[in-house]
Coordinates of C-alpha atoms in Angstrom, one line a residue:
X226 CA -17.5 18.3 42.4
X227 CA -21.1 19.1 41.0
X228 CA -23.9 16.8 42.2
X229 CA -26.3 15.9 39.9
X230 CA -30.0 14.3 40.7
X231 CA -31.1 11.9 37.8
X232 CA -35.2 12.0 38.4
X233 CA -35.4 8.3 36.7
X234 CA -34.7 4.5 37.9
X235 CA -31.1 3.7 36.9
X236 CA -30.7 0.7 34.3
X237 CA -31.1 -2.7 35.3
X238 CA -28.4 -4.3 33.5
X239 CA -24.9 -3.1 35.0
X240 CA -23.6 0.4 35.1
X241 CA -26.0 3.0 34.1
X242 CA -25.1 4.8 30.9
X243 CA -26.1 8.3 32.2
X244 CA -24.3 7.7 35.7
X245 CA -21.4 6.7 33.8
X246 CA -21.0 9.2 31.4
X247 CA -21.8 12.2 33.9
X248 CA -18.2 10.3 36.4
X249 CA -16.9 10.7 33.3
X250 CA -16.9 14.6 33.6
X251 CA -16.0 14.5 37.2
X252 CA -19.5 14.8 38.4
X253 CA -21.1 12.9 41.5
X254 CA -24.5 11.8 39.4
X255 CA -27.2 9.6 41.4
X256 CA -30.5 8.3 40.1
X257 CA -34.1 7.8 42.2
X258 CA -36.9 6.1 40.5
X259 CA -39.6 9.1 40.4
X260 CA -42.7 6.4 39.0
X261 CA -44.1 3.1 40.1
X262 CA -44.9 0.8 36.5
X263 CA -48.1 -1.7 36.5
X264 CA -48.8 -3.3 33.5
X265 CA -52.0 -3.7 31.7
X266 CA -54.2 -5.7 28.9
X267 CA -51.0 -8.0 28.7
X268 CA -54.0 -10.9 28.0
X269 CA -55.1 -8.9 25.5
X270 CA -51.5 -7.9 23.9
X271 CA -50.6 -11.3 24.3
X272 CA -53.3 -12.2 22.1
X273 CA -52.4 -9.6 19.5
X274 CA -49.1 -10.9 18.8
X275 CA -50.3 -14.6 18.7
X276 CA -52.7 -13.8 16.0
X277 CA -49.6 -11.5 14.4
X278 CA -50.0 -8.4 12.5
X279 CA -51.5 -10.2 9.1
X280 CA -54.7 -11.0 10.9
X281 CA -55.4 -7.3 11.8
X282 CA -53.8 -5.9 8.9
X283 CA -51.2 -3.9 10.9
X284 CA -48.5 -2.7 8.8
X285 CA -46.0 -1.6 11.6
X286 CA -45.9 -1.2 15.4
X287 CA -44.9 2.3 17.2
X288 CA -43.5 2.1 20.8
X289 CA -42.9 5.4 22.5
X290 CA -41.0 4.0 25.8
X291 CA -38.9 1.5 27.6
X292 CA -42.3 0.5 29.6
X293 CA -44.0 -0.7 26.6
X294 CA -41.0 -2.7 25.4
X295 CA -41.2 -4.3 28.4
X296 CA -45.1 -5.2 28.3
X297 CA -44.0 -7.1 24.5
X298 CA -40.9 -8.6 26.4
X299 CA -43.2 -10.0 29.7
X300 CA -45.3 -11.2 26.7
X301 CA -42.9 -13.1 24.8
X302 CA -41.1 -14.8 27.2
X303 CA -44.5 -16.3 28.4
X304 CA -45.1 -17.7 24.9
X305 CA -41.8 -18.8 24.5
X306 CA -42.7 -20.8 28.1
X307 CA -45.3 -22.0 26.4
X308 CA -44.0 -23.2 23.2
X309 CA -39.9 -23.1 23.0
X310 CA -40.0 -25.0 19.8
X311 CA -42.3 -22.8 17.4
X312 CA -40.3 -22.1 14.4
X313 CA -40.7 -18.4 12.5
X314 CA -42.4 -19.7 9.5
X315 CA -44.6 -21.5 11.6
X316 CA -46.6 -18.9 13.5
X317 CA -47.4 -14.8 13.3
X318 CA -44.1 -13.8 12.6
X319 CA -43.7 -9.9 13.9
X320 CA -39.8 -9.8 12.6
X321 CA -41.4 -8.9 9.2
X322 CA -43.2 -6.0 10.1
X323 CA -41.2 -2.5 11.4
X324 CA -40.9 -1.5 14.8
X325 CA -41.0 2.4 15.0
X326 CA -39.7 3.8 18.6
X327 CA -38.6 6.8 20.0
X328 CA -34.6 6.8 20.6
X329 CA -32.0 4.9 21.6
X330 CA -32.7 3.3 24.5
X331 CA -36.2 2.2 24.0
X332 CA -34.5 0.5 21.0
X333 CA -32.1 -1.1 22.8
X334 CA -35.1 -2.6 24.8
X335 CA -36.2 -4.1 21.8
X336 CA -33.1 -5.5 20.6
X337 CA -32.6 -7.1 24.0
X338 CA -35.9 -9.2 23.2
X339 CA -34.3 -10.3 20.1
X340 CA -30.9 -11.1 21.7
X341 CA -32.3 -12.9 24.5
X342 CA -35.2 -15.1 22.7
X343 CA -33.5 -15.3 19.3
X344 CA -35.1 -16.1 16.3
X345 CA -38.1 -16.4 18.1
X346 CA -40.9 -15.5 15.8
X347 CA -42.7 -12.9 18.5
X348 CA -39.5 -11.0 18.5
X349 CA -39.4 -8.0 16.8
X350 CA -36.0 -7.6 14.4
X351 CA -36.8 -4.7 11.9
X352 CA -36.2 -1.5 14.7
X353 CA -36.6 2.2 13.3
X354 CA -36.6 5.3 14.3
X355 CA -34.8 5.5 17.0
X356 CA -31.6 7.8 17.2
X357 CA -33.7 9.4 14.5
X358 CA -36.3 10.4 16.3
X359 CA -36.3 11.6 19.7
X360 CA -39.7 13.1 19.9
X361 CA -42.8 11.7 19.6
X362 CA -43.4 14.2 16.7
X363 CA -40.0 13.6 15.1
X364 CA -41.1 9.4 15.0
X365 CA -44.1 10.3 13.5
X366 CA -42.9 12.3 11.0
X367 CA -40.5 9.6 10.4
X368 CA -43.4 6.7 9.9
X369 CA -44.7 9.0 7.3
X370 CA -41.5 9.2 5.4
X371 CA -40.6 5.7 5.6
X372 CA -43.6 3.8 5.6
X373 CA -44.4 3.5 1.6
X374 CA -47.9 4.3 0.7
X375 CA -48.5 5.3 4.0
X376 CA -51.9 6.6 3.7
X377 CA -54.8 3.7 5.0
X378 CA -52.0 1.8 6.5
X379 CA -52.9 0.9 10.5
X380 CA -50.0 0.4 12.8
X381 CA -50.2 -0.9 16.0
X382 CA -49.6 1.9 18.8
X383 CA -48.9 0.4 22.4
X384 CA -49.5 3.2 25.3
X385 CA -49.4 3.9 28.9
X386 CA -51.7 6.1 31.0
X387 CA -50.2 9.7 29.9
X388 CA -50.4 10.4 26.4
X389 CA -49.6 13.5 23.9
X390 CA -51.4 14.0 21.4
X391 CA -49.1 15.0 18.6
X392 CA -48.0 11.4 17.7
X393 CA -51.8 10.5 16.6
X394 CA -52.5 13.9 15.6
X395 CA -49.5 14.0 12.6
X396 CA -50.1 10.3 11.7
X397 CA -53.8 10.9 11.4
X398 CA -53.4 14.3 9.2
X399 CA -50.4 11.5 6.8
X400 CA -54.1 9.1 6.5
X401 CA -52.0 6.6 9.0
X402 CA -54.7 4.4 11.5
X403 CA -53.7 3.8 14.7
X404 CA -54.8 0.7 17.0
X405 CA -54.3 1.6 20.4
X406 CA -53.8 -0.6 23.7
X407 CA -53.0 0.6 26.7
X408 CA -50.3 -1.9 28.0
X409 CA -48.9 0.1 31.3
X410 CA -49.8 2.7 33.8
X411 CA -47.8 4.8 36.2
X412 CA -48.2 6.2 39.4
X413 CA -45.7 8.8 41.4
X414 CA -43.1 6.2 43.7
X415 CA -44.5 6.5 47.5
X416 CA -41.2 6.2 48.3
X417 CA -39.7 9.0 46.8
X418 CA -39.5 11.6 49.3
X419 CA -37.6 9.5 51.7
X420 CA -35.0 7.9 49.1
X421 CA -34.7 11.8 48.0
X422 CA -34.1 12.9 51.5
X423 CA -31.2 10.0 52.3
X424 CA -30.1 10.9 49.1
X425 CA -29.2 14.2 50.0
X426 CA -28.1 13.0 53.2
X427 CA -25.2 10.6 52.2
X428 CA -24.1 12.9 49.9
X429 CA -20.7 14.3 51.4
X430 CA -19.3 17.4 52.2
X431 CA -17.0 17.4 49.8
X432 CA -19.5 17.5 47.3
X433 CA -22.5 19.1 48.5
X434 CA -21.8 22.6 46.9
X435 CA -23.2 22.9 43.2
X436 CA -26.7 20.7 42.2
X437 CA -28.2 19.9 38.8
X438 CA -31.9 18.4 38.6
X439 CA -32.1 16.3 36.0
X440 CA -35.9 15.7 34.7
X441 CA -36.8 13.4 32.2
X442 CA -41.0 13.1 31.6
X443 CA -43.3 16.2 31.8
X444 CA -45.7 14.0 34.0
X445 CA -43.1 13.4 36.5
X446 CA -41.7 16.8 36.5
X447 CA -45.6 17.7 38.2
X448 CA -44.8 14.9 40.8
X449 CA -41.6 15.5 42.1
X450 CA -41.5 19.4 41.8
X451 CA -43.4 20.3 45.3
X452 CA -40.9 17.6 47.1
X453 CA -37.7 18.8 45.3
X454 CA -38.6 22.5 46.1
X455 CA -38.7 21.4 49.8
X456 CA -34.6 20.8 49.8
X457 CA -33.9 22.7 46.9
X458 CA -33.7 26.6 45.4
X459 CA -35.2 26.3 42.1
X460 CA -35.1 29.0 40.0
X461 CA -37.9 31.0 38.3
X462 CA -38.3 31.0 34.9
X463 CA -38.6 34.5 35.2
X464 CA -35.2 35.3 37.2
X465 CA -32.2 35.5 34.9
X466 CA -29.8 34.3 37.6
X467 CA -29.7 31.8 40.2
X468 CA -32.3 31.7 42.9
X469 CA -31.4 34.5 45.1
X470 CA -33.2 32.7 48.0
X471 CA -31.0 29.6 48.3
X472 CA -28.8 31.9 50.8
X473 CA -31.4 32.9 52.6
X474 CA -33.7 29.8 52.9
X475 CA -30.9 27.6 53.7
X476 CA -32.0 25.8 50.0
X477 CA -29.2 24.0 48.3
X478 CA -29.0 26.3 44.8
X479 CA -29.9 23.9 41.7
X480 CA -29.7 23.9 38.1
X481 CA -32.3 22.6 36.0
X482 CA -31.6 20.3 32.9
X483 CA -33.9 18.4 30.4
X484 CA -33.7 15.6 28.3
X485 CA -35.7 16.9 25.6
X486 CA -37.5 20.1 24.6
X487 CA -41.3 18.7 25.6
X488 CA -40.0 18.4 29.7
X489 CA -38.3 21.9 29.1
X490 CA -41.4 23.7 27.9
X491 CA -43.8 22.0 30.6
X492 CA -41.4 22.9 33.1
X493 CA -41.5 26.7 31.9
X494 CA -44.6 26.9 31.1
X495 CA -46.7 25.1 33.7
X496 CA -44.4 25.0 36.5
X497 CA -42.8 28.5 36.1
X498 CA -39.4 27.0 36.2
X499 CA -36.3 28.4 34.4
X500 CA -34.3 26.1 32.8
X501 CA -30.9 26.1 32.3
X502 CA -30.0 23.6 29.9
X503 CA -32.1 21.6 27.3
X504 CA -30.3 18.2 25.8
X505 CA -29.9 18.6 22.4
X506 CA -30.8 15.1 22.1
X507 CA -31.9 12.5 24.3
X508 CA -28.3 10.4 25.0
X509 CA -26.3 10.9 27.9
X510 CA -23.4 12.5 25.9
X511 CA -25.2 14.9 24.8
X512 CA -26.9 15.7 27.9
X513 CA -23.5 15.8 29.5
X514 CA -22.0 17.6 27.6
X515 CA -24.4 20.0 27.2
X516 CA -24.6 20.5 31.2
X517 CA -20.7 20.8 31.4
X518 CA -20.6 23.5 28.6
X519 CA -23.2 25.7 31.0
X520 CA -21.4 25.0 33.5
X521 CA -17.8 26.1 32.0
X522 CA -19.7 29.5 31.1
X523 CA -21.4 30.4 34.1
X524 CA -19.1 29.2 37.4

């Protein structure tokens, strides 16, 4: 049974999707959280959506990960605190206004506002994007298609700390404004060395032959290289086959997989990597099955 090393913190709410679709295929997956979230300006986003998006003209918001959902969420719940009663037509009423987002599961952040406030009048409702866009450049190409007139429109843009470019840059060449606020920053986990090391340590001997490393962000990929390359034999991007030194180093051999094509190029191209299998698109079938198909073809 193949191991495989999920570089993210597993899902919050029950079994996590990736874990469970990997067991699925007969592999032992595990996840370790690779970042450390602190959120930011939430007095300032908090008074954003109190005004709503009329006041500031906003024709839309974009949210490009989980982290930002959960800024709005933190945000909304502390109104609702506030004022349980408020009725949609009373107040700023953002369920009029799209939400853009990058896939599936910062959607499902969203709609988990929704479900668990209701018709609450902060809670977004009209979610886009999504499964249609799994890149940063894919949602922005997106807005520009479905956003009518979208020339001099401004949308709301909520960030972290570590930003592309490419979002803003296609938006802005499409006459789109953006209003950005920071809402969250990250930080490598000081812990993750040691969870990675007991990690590999309860992992039994039954199933301590074949590894996958599993990255997720570019940014994180620059973190947790250096410690991964301390247990594991990581190819080079410029070796065809599979690190010749995990014999001779002792190195448990690994197989590198990405979620998305940004993480796959980073990893190539700034880290020297090679990597072996690029999702097609960021969902855990498609991941798994994308890592089982290598896998069938090169034993």
């Amino acid at each position: 049974m193949a191991n495989v090393l999920l570089l993210r913190t597993p899902s919050g709410n029950g079994s996590d999707r990736y874990e469970t679709a990997l067991k699925e295929q007969h592999y032992n997956p595990v996840c370790i959280p690779v970042v450390e979230t602190t959120y930011t300006n939430l007095h300032k986003l908090k008074e954003i959506i109190t005004e709503g998006p009329a006041k500031r003209g906003y024709a839309g918001v974009i949210i490009t990960s989980a982290r930002a959902c959960e800024a709005w969420k933190s945000v909304t719940l502390e109104l609702l605190e506030g004022d349980p009663e408020i009725e949609e037509d009373e107040s700023a009423d953002w369920a009029k206004v799209p939400f853009y987002v990058v896939g599936d599961a910062t959607a499902r952040v969203l709609t988990d506002i929704r479900e668990t406030v209701g018709s609450y009048p902060y809670a977004p409702r009209d979610i886009r994007g999504a499964a249609d866009s799994g890149t940063s450049e894919k949602l922005a190409r997106f807005i520009l298609r479905d956003l009518r007139d979208a020339e001099g429109k401004t949308l709301l843009y909520l960030t972290g700390d570590k930003n592309r470019d490419t979002l803003p840059s296609v938006l802005d060449g499409g006459g789109v404004r953006l209003d950005s606020l920071q809402v969250y920053a990250t930080r490598g986990s000081e812990s993750f060395a040691d969870d990675l090391r007991r990690v590999l340590d309860s992992v039994s001997s039954e199933s301590s032959g074949r590894w996958w490393v599993v990255y997720f962000a570019p940014s994180e990929a620059e973190f947790t290289t250096p410690m991964l390359r301390e247990h594991f034999a990581l190819a080079s991007a410029a070796v065809d086959e599979e690190a010749s030194s995990a014999t001779s180093t002792g190195k448990r051999p690994a197989r590198i997989a990405t979620i998305g094509p940004t993480s796959g190029a980073h990893l190539r191209e700034k880290l020297g990597l090679r990597v072996d299998v690029v999702s097609p698109r960021p969902k855990p079938e498609a991941l798994v099955a994308a890592i089982h198909d290598y896998d069938a073809t090169h034993q």
